[in-house]
Short mmCIF file of C-alpha atoms in Angstrom, two decimals:
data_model
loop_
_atom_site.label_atom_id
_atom_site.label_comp_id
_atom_site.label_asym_id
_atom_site.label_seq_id
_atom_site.Cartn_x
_atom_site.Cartn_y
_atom_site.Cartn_z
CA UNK H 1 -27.11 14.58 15.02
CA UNK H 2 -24.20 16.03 13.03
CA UNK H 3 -20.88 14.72 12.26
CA UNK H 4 -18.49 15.07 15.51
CA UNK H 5 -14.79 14.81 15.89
CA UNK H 6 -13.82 12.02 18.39
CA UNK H 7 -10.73 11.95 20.36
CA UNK H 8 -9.88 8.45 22.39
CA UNK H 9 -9.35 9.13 26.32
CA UNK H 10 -9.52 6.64 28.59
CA UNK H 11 -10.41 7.26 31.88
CA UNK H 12 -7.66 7.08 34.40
CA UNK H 13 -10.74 5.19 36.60
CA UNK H 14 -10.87 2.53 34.12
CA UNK H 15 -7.03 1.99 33.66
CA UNK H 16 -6.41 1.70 37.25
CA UNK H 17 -9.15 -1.02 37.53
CA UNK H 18 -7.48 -2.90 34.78
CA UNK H 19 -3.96 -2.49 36.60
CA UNK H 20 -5.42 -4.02 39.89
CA UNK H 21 -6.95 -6.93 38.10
CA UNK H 22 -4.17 -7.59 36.29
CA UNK H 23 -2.12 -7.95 39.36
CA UNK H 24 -5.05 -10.23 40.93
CA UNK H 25 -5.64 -13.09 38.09
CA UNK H 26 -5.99 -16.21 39.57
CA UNK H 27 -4.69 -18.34 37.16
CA UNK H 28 -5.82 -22.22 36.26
CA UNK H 29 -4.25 -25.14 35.97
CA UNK H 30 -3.07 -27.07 32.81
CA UNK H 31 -2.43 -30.43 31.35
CA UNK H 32 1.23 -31.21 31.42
CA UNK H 33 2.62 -30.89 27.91
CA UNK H 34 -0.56 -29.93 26.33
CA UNK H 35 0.62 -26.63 24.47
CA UNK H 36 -2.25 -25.45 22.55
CA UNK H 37 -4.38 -28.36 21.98
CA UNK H 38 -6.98 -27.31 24.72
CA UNK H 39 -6.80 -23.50 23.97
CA UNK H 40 -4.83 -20.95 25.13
CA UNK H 41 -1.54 -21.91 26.12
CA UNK H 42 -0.68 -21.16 30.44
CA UNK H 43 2.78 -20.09 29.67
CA UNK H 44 2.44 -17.72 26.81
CA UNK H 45 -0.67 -15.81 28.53
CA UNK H 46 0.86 -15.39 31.70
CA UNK H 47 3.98 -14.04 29.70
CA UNK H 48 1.61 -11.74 27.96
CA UNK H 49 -0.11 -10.72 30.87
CA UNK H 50 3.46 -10.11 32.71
CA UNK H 51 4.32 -7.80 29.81
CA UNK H 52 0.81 -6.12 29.84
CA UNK H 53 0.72 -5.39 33.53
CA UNK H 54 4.81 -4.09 33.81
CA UNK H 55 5.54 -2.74 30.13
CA UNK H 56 2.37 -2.25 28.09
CA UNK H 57 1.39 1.73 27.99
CA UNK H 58 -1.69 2.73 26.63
CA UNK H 59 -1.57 6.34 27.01
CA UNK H 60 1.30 5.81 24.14
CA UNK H 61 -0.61 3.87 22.26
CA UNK H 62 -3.60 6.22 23.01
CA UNK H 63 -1.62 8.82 21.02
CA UNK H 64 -0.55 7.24 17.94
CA UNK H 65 -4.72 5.77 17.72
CA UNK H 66 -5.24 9.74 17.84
CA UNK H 67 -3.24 10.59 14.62
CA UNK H 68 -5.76 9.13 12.61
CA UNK H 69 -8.85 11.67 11.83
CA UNK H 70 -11.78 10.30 14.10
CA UNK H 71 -15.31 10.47 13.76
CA UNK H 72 -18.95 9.56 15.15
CA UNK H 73 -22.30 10.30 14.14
CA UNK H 74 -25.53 8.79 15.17
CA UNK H 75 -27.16 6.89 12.53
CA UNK H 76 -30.69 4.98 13.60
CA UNK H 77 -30.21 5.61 16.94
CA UNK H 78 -26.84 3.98 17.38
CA UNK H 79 -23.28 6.29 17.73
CA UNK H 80 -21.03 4.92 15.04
CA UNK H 81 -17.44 5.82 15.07
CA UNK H 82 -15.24 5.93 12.23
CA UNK H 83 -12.11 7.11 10.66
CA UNK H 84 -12.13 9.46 7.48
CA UNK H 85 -9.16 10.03 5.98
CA UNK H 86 -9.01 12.03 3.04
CA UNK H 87 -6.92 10.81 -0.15
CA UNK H 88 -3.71 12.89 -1.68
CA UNK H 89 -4.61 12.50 -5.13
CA UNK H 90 -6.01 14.53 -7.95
CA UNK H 91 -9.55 12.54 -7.92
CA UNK H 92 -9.52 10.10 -4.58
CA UNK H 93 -12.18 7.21 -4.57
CA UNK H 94 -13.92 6.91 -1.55
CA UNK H 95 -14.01 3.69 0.31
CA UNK H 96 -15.51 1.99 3.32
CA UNK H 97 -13.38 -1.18 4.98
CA UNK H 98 -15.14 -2.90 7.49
CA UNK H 99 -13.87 -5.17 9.84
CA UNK H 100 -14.73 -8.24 11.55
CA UNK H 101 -14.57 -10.31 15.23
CA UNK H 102 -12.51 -10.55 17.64
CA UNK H 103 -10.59 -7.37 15.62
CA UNK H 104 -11.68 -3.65 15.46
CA UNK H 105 -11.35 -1.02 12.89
CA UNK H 106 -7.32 -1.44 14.02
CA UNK H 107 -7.87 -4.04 11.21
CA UNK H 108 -7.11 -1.31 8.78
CA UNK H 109 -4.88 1.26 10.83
CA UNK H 110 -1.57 0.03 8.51
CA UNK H 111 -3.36 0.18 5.62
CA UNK H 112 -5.20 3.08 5.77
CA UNK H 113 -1.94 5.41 4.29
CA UNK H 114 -1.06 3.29 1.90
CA UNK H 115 -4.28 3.59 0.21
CA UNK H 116 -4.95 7.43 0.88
CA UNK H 117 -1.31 8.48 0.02
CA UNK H 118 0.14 5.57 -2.37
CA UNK H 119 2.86 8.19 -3.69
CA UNK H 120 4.68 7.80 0.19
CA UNK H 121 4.74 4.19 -0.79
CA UNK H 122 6.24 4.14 -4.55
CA UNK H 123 2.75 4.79 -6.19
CA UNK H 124 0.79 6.22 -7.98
CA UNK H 125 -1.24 9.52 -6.82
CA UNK H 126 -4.23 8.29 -9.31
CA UNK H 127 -4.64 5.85 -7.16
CA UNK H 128 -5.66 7.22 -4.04
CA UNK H 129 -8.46 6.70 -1.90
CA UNK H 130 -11.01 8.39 0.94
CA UNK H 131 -10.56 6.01 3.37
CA UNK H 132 -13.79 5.41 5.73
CA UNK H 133 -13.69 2.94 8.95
CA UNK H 134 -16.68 2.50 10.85
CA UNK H 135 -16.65 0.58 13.92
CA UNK H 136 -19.06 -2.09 13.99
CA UNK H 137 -22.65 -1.30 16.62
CA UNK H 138 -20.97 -2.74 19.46
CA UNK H 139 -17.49 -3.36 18.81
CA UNK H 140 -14.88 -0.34 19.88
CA UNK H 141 -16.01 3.07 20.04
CA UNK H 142 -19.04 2.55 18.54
CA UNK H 143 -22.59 2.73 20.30
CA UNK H 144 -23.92 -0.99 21.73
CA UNK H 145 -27.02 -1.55 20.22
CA UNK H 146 -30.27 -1.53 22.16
CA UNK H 147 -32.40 -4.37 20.72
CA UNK H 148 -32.04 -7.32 18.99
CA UNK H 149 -31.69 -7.35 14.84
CA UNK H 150 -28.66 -5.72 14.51
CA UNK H 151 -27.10 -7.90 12.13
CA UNK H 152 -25.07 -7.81 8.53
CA UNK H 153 -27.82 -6.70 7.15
CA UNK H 154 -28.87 -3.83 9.24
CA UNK H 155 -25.18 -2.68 9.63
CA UNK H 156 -25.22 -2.48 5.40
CA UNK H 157 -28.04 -0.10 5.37
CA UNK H 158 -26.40 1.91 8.45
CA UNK H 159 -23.29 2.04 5.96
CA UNK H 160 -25.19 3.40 3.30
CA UNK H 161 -26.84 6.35 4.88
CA UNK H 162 -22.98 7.04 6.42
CA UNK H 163 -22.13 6.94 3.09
CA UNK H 164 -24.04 8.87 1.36
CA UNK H 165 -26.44 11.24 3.84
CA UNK H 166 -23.68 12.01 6.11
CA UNK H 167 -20.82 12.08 4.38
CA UNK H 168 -22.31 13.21 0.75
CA UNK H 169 -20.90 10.45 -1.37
CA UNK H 170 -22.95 9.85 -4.66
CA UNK H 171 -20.90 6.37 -5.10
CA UNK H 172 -18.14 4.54 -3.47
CA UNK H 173 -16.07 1.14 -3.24
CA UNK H 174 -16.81 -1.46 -0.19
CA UNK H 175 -14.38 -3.88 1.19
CA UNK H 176 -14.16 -6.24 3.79
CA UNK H 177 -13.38 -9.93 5.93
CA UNK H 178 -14.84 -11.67 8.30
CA UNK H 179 -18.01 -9.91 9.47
CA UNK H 180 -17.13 -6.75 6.91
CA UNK H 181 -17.42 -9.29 4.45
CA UNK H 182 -20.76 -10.24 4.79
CA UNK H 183 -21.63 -6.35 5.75
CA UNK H 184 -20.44 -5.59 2.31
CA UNK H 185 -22.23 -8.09 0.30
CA UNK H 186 -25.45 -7.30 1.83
CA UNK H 187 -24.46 -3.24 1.06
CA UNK H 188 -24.08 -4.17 -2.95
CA UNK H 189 -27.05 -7.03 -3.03
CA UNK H 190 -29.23 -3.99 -1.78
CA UNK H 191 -27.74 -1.23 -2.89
CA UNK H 192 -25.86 -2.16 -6.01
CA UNK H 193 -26.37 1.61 -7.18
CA UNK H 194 -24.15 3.51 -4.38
CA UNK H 195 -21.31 1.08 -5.68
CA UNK H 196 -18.73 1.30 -8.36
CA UNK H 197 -17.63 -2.26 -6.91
CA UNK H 198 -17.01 -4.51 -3.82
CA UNK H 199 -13.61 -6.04 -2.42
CA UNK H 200 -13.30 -8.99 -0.27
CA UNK H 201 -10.74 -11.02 1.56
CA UNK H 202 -13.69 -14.04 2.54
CA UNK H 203 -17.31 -14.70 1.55
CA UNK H 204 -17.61 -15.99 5.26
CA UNK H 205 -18.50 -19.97 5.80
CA UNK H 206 -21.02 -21.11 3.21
CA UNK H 207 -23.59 -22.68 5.30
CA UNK H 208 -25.47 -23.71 2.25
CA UNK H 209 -22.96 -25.91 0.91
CA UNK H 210 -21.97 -27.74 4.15
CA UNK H 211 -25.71 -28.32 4.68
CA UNK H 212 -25.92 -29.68 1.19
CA UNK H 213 -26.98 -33.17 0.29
CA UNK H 214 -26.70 -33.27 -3.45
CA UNK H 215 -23.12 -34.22 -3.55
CA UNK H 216 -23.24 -35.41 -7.28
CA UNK H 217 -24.16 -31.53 -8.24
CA UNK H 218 -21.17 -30.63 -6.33
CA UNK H 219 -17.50 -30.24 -8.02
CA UNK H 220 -14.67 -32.11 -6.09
CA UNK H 221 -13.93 -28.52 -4.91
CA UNK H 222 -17.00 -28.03 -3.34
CA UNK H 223 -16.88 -31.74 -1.81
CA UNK H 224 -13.58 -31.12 -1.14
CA UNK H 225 -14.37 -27.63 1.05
CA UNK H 226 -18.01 -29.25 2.58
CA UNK H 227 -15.68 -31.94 4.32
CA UNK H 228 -12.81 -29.10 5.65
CA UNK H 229 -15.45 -27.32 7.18
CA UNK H 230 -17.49 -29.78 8.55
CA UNK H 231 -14.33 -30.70 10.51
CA UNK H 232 -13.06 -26.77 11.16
CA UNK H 233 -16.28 -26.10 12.73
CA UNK H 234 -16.22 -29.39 14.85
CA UNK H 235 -12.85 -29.09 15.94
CA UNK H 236 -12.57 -25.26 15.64
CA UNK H 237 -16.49 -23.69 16.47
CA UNK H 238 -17.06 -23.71 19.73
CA UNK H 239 -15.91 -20.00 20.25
CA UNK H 240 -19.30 -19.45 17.09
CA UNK H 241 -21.33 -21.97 18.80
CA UNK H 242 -21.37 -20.15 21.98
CA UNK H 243 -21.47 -17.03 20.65
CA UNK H 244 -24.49 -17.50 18.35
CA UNK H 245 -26.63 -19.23 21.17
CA UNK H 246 -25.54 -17.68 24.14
CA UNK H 247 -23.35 -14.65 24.14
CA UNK H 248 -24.87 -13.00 27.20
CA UNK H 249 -23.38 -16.29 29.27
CA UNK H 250 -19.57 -15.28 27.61
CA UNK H 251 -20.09 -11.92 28.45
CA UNK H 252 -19.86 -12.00 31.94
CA UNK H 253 -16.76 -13.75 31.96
CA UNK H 254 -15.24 -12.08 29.68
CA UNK H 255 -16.33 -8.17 30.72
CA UNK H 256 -14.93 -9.01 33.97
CA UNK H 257 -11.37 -10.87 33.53
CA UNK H 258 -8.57 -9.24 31.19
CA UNK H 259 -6.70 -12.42 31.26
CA UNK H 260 -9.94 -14.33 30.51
CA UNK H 261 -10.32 -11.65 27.29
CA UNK H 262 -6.53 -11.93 26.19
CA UNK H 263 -7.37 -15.85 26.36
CA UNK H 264 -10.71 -15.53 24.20
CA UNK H 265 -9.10 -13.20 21.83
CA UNK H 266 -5.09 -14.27 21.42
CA UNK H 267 -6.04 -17.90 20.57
CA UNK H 268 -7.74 -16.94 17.46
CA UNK H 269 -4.50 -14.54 16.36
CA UNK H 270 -2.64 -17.32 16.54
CA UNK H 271 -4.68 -20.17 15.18
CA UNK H 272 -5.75 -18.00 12.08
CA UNK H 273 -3.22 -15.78 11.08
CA UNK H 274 0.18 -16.93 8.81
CA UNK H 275 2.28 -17.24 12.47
CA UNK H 276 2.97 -21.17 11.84
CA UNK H 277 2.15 -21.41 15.66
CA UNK H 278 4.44 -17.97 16.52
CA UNK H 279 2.41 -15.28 16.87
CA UNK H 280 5.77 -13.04 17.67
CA UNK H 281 6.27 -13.57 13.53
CA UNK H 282 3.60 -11.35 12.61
CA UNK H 283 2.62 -9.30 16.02
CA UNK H 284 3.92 -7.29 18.46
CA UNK H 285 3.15 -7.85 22.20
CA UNK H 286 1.74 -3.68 21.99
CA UNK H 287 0.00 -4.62 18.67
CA UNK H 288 -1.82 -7.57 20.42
CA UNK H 289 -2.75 -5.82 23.55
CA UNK H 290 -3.86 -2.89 21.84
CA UNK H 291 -6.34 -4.76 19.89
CA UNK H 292 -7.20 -6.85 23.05
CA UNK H 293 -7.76 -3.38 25.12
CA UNK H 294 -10.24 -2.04 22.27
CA UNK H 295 -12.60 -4.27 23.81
CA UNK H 296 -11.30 -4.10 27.35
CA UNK H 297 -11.99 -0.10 27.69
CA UNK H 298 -14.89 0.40 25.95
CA UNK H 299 -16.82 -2.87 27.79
CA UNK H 300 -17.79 -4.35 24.25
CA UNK H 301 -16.84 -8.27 24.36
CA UNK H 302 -20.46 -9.32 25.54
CA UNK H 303 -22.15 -6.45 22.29
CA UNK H 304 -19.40 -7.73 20.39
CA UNK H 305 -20.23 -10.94 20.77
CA UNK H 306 -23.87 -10.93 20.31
CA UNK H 307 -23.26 -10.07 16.14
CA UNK H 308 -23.15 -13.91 15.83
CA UNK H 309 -26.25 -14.26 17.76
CA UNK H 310 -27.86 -11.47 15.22
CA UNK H 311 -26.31 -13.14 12.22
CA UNK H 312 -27.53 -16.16 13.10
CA UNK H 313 -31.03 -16.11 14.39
CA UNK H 314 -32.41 -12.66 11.90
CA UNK H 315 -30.39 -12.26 8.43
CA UNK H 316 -32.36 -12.51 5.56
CA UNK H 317 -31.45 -14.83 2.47
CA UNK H 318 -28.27 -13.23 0.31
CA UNK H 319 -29.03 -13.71 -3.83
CA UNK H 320 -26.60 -13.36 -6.57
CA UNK H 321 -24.75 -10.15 -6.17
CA UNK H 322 -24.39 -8.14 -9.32
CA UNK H 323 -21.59 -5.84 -8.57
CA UNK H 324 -18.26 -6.14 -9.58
CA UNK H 325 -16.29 -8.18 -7.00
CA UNK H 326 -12.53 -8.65 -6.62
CA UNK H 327 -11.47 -11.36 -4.95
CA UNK H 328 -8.37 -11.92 -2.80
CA UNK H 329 -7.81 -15.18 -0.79
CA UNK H 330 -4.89 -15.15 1.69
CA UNK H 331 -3.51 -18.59 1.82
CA UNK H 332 -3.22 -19.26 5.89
CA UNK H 333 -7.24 -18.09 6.04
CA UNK H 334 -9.95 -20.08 7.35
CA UNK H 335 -11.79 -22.18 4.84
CA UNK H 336 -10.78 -21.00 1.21
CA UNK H 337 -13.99 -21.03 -0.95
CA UNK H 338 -14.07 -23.16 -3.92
CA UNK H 339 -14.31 -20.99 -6.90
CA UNK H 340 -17.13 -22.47 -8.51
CA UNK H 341 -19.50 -21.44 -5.88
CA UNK H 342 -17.99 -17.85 -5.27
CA UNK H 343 -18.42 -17.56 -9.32
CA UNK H 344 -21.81 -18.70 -9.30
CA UNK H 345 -22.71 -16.25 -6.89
CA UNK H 346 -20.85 -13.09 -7.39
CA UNK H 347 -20.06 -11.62 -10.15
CA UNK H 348 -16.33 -11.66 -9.81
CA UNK H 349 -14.44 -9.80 -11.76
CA UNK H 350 -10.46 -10.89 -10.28
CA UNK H 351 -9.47 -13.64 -8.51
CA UNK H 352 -6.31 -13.53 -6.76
CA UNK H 353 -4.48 -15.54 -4.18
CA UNK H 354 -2.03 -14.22 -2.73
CA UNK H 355 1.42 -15.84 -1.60
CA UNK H 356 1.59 -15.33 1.96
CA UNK H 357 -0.83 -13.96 4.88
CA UNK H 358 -4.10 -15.41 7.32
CA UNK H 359 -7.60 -14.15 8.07
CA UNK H 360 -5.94 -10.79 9.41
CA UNK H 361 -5.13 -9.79 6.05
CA UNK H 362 -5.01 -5.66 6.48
CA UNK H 363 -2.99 -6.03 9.67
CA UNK H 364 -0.86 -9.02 8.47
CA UNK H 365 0.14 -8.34 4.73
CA UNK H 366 -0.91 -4.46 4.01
CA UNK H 367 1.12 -4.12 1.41
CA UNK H 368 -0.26 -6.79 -0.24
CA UNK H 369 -4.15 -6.10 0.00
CA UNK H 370 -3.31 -2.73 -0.46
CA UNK H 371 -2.33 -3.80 -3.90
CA UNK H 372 -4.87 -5.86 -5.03
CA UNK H 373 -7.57 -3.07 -3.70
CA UNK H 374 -5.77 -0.77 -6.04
CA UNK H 375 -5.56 -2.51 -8.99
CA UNK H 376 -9.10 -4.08 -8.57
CA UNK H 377 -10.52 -0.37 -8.22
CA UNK H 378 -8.47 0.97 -11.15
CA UNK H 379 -10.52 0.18 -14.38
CA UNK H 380 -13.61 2.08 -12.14
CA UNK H 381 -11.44 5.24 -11.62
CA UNK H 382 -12.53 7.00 -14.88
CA UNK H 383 -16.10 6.75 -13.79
CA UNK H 384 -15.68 8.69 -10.10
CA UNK H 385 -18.08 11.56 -9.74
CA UNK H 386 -18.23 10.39 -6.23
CA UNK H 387 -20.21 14.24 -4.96
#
C-alpha cells in the first residue's frame, strides 16, 4: 500500500461516550494524608478530571495535532502512522525519533521545528533535519498488531523498510528513550549500514547487570546502579511487572475508565519527569490530557501495553553496537547508566548530561535535546547523500 496522508478526526460517537463517563466515575476511597505514596493522588485526579470534563477541548487540540504533516503506510501488515516533516536547509539530514510508554509520538511535537527549521530558533540552516515520527504498532494512530512478537526488534526492521523502501532514504540518523531507545539500538546493531549514527536519551534498564553476580568485576558505578535499581524496580515496577505478564488483565480496566487511564498514565508524569512532585512546573492540564486522550480515542492502552509483554518474553540478545552513539542523560531520569557499561557496549562517541530535565526529555527540555542532537549529528553532515 502507498504512502497516505492522515488527518486526526475523532468521532463525535466516541467523544460523547467519553463525556458521559466522565460525568459517571465512581471514585475510591483514600488513606487520610497519604498523598502519593500509594499512587495516584484522589485530590489532584479528581481536579484533573473536573478540568477534563468542563474545560478540556479536543477538537482545539485536534487542530493544532493537524498542523503537523501526517502520514501512514502499511508496512508487514501493520498501518504505521507517522509525521514527516521536511527540513529548511540547503542539505537536511533525515531522522527518525521514536518514542516510548505511556507517551506517543507527542513526545517529539515541540521538538520537531526546532530541528527541521533551526534558523526560527537562532540557528543554523546547516543544521536542519527531515524529521520522521512513527507511532509505535499499537500505540496512537498506528495499527494494533495481530499476533504476538511484535517487539523492539521487529519494530527496528519495520523502521528500516519506512526508512528506506517507503520513504527512499539511502541513510539516516535514529534517536530515541524509553522504548525508542531500545527500537533504535536494535535498528543500528542490525542495520549499522542505513545509519550515519544513533542518539539516545536511555539505554533502558540493564537487566544484565542487576542480574549480575560477579560484583568484584563490577566498578563502584556499576555496584552503585545494580543496588538503585534493584530498589526502583521493587518500589517502582509494578506498573512493568503487570504489564510484561499480564497486560490483557490491565487492559480491561483501563480501555473502559478515563479516570482509571489518567490514573495509570499521570502518576508516571509526575514521578519521572523534573516536576519535584508539581507536575503544573513542566505541564499543562491540555498538554497532559492530550497525551492521556492519544490512548483514550484510539482504544490502545491494552496494545500499548502488551510491548512489555513482547519485550519481555521474544527479544533476541543485543551485542556491541558499532555505530556512532551520542549520549545525553537528563538528570531527573530513571536509573542513569554507569558509563563504564554504556562504553563497553556502544561505541559512544559524546557523553553529555545535561543540567536540568526527566525521562520526558523532548517534551520537557526541547531546547536542550534539540541541541545536543544537533551538535552530535554535525561532524556526519558532510557525508549526507541521504537519496
Amino acid at each position: 500500500m502507498a504512502i497516505e496522508r492522515f488527518h486526526i478526526h475523532v468521532s463525535d460517537e466516541i467523544l460523547d461516550d467519553l463525556k458521559y463517563r466522565l460525568h459517571h466515575i465512581r471514585w475510591p476511597d483514600q488513606v487520610e494524608n497519604a498523598g502519593w505514596e500509594h499512587g495516584t493522588e484522589l485530590s489532584y485526579l479528581k481536579s484533573l478530571v473536573s478540568y477534563w470534563k468542563d474545560h478540556y477541548d479536543w477538537r482545539a487540540q485536534e487542530s493544532k495535532l493537524n498542523l503537523l504533516s501526517q502520514f501512514f503506510c502499511n508496512i508487514d501488515g501493520i498501518d504505521v502512522h507517522f509525521v514527516h516533516e521536511r527540513g529548511k536547509g540547503p542539505n537536511p539530514l533525515p531522522i527518525i525519533l521514536t518514542h516510548g510508554w505511556p507517551d506517543s509520538y507527542l513526545r517529539y511535537q515541540k521538538i520537531i521545528p526546532l530541528l527541521t527549521d533551526p534558523t526560527s530558533y537562532g540557528g543554523n540552516p546547516e543544521d536542519s533535519f527531515d524529521v520522521i515520527v512513527p507511532s509505535l504498532p499499537g500505540f496512537g494512530f498506528s495499527g494494533r498488531p495481530k499476533h504476538s512478537g511484535v517487539n523492539n526488534f521487529r519494530v527496528s526492521e519495520m523502521w528500516a523498510k519506512l526508512m528506506t523502501k517507503e520513504l527512499g532514504y539511502k541513510k539516516f540518523a535514529a534517536a530515541g528513550g524509553d522504548i525508542g531507545s531500545g527500537v533504535t539500538r536494535y535498528l543500528a546493531a542490525n542495520h549499522p549500514e542505513l545509519l550515519f549514527g544513533i542518539h539516545l536519551t536511555d539505554v533502558g534498564i540493564i537487566r544484565n547487570l542487576i542480574a549480575s553476580s560477579d560484583q568484584v568485576k563490577l566498578s563502584e558505578e556499576e555496584l552503585r546502579y545494580k543496588k538503585n535499581a534493584s530498589e526502583w524496580i521493587a518500589q517502582e515496577g509494578g506498573y512493568m511487572s503487570l504489564q510484561s505478564t499480564r497486560p490483557q488483565t490491565l487492559a480491561y480496566g483501563l480501555s473502559d475508565s478515563p479516570a482509571g487511564l489518567a490514573g495509570w498514565i499521570i502518576e508516571k508524569y509526575r514521578a519521572w519527569s523534573d516536576c519535584n512532585g508539581n507536575l503544573q512546573h513542566k505541564f499543562s492540564e491540555d498538554e497532559l490530557i492530550t497525551y492521556i486522550m492519544i490512548y483514550w480515542v484510539t482504544n490502545t492502552s491494552g496494545s500499548s501495553a502488551r510491548m512489555y509483554y513482547e519485550n519481555s518474553h521474544s527479544l533476541p540478545p543485543l551485542g556491541y553496537i558499532e555505530v556512532p552513539t551520542g549520549i545525553a542523560l537528563f538528570p531527573a531520569d530513571i536509573l542513569l547508566p554507569p558509563k563504564e557499561w554504556v562504553t563497553r557496549n556502544l561505541n559512544v562517541t559524546r557523553w553529555t548530561s545535561l543540567p536540568r530535565g526527566g525521562h520526558f526529555t523532548a517534551l520537557e527540555e526541547p531546547e536542550l535535546l534539540a541541541e545536543d542532537i544537533r551538535a552530535f549529528y554535525k561532524p556526519f553532515r558532510a557525508k549526507i547523500n541521504t537519496k
